JSON list of C-alpha atoms in Angstrom, two decimals:
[
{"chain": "A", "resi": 29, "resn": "UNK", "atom": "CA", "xyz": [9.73, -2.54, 13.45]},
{"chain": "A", "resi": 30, "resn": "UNK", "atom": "CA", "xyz": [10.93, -1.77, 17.18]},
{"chain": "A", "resi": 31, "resn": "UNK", "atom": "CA", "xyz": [9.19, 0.69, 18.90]},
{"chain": "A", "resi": 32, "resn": "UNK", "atom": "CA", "xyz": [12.57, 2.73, 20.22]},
{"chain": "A", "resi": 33, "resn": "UNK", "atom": "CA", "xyz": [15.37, 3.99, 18.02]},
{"chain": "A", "resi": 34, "resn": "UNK", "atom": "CA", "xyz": [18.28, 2.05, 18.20]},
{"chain": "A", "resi": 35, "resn": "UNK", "atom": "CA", "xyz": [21.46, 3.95, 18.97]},
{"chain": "A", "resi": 36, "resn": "UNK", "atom": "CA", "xyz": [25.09, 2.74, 18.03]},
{"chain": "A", "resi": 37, "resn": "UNK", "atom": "CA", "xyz": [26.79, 0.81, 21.37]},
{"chain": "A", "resi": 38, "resn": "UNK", "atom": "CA", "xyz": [28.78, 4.27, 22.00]},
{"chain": "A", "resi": 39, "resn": "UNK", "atom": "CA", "xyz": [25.73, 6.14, 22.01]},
{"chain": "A", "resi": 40, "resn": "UNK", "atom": "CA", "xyz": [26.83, 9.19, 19.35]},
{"chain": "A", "resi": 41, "resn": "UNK", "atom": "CA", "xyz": [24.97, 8.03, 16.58]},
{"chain": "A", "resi": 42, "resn": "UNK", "atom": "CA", "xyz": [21.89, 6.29, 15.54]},
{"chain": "A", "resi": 43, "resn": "UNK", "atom": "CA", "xyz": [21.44, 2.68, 13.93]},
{"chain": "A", "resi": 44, "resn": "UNK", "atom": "CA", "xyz": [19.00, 2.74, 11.20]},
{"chain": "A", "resi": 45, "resn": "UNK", "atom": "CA", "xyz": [17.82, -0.75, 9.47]},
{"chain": "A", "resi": 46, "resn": "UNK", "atom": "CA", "xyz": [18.80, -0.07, 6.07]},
{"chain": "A", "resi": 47, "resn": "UNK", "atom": "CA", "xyz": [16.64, -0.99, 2.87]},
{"chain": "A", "resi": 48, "resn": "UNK", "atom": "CA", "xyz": [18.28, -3.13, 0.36]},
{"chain": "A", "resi": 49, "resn": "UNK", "atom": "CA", "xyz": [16.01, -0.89, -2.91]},
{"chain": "A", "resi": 50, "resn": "UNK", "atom": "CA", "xyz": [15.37, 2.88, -3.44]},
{"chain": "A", "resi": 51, "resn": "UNK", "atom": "CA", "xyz": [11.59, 3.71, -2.47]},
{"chain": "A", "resi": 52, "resn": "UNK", "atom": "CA", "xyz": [10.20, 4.58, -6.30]},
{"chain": "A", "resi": 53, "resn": "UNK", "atom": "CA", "xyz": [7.57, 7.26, -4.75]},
{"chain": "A", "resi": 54, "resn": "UNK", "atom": "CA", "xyz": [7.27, 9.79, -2.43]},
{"chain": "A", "resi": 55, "resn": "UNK", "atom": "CA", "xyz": [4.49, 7.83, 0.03]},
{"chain": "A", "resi": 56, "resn": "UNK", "atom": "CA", "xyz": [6.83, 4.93, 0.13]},
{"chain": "A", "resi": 57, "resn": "UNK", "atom": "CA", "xyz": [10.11, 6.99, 0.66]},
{"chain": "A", "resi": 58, "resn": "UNK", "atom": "CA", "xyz": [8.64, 8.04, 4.13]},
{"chain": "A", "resi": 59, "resn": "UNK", "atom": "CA", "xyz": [7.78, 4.60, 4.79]},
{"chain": "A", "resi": 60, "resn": "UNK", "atom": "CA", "xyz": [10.89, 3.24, 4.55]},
{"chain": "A", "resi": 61, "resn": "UNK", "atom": "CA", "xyz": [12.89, 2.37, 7.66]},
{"chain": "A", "resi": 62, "resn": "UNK", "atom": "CA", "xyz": [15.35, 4.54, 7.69]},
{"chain": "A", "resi": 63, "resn": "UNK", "atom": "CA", "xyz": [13.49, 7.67, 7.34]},
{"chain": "A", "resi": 64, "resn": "UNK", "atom": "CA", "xyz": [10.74, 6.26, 9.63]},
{"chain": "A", "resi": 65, "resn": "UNK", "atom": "CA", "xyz": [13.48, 5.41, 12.12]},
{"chain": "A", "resi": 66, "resn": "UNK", "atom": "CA", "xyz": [14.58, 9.39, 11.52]},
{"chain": "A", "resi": 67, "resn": "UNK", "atom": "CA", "xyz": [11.29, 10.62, 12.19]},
{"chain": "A", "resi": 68, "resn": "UNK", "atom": "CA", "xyz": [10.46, 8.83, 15.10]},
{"chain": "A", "resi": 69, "resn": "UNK", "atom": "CA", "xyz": [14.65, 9.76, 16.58]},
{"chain": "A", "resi": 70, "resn": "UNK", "atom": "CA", "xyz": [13.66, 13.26, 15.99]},
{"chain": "A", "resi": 71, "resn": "UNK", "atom": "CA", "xyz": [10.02, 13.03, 17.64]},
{"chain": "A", "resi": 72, "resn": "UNK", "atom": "CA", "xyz": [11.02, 11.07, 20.70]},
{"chain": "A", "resi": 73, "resn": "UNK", "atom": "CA", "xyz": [14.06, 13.30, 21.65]},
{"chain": "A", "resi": 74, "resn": "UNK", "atom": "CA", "xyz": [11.27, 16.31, 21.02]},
{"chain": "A", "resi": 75, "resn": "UNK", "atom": "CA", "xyz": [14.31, 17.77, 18.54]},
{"chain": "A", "resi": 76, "resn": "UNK", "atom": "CA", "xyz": [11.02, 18.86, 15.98]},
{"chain": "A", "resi": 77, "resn": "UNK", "atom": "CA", "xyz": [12.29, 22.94, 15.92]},
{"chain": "A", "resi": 78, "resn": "UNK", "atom": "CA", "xyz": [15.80, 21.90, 15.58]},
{"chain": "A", "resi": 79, "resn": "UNK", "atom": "CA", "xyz": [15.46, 19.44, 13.25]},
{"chain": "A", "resi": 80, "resn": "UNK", "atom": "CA", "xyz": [13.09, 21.82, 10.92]},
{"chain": "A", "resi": 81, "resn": "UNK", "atom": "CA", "xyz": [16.13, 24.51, 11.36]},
{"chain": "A", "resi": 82, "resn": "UNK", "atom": "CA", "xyz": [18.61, 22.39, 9.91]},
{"chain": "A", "resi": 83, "resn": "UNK", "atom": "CA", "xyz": [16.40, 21.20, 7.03]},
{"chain": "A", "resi": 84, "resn": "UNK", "atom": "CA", "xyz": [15.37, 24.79, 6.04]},
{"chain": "A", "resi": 85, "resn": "UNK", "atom": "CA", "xyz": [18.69, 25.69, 5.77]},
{"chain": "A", "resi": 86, "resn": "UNK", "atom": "CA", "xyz": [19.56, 22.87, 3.78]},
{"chain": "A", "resi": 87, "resn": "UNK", "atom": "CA", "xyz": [17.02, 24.04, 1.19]},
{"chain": "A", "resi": 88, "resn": "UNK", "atom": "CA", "xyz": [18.09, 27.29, 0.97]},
{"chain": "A", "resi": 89, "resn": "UNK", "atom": "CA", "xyz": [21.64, 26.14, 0.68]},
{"chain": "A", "resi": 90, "resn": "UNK", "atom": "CA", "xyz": [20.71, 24.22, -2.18]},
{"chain": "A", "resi": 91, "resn": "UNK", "atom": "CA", "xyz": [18.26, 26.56, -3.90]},
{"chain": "A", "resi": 92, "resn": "UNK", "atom": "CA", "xyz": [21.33, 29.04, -3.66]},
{"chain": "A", "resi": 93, "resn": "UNK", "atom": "CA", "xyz": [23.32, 26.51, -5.67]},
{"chain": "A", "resi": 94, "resn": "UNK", "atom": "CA", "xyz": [21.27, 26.27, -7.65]},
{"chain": "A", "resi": 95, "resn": "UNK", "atom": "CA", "xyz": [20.23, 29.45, -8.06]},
{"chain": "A", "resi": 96, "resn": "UNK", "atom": "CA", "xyz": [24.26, 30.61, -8.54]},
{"chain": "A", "resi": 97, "resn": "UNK", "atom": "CA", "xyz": [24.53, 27.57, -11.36]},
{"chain": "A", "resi": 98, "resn": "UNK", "atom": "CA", "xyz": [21.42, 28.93, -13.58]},
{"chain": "A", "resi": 99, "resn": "UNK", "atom": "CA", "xyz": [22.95, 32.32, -13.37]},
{"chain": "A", "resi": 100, "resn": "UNK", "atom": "CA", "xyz": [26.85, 30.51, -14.59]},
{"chain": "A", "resi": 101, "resn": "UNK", "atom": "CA", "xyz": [24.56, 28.58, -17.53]},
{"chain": "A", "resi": 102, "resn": "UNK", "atom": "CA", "xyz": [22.78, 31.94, -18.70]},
{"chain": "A", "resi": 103, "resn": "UNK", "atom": "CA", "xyz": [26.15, 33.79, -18.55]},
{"chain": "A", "resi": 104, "resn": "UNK", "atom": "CA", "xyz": [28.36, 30.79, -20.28]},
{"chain": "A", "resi": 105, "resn": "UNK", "atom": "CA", "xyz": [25.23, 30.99, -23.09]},
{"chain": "A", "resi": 106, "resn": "UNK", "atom": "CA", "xyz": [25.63, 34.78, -23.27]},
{"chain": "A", "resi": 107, "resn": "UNK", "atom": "CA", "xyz": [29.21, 34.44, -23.90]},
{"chain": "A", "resi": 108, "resn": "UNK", "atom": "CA", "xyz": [28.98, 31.75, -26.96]},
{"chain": "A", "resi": 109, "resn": "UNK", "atom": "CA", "xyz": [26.04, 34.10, -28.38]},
{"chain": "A", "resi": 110, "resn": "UNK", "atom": "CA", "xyz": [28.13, 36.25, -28.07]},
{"chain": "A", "resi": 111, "resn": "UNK", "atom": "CA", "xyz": [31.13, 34.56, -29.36]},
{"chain": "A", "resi": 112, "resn": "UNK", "atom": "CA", "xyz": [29.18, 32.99, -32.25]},
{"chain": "A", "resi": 113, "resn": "UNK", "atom": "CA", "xyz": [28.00, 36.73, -33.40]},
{"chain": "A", "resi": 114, "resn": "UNK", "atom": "CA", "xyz": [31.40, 37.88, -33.33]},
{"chain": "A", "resi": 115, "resn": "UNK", "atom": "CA", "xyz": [32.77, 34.88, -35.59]},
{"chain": "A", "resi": 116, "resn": "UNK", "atom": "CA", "xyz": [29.95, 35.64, -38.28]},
{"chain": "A", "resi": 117, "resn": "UNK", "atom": "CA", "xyz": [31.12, 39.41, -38.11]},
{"chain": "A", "resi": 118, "resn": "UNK", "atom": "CA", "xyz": [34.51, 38.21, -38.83]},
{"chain": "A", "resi": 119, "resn": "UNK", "atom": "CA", "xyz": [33.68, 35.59, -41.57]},
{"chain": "A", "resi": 120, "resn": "UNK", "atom": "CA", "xyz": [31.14, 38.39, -43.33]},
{"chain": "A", "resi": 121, "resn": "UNK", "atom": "CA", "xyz": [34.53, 40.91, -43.20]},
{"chain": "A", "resi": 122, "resn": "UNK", "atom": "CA", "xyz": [36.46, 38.41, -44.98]},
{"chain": "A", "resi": 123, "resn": "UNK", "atom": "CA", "xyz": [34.15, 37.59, -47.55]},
{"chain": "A", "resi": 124, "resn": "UNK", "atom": "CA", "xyz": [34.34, 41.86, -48.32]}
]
């Protein structure tokens, strides 16, 4: 692997080597080129506290989602309980 990271001919973005499979664990993942080739970008242009910003808000972007999703799922099961209990009610009023 080269020891620099390669950036495009303009200069605005960076040329990774891409891998032709997905990495199948989490050791290999970080071994793979492009996320070496990230890593080493980041640690050459000493961009470690930005690039740590932008991936902790990331995360809590996504555990928000996440977070807002579970809540949509326990209120959409709420309502069919709900719903369900108020179709029995019905059906046992009919039967009377």
């Amino acid at each position: 692997m080269a020891d620099k990271v390669k950036l495009s001919k303009d200069g605005s973005s960076i040329d990774f080597v891409q891998s032709d499979s997905l990495p199948t664990s989490l050791k290999k993942f970080r071994q793979s080129p492009e996320i070496e080739g990230f890593y080493r970008f980041v640690f050459e242009n000493d961009l470690q506290k930005e690039s740590y910003e932008i991936l902790d808000r990331i995360i809590q972007q996504r555990k928000a989602k996440k977070a807002g999703a579970k809540k949509e799922a326990a209120a959409a099961a709420k309502e069919e309980k709900a719903a369900a209990k108020k179709a029995e009610a019905v059906k046992a009023a009919k039967k009377k």
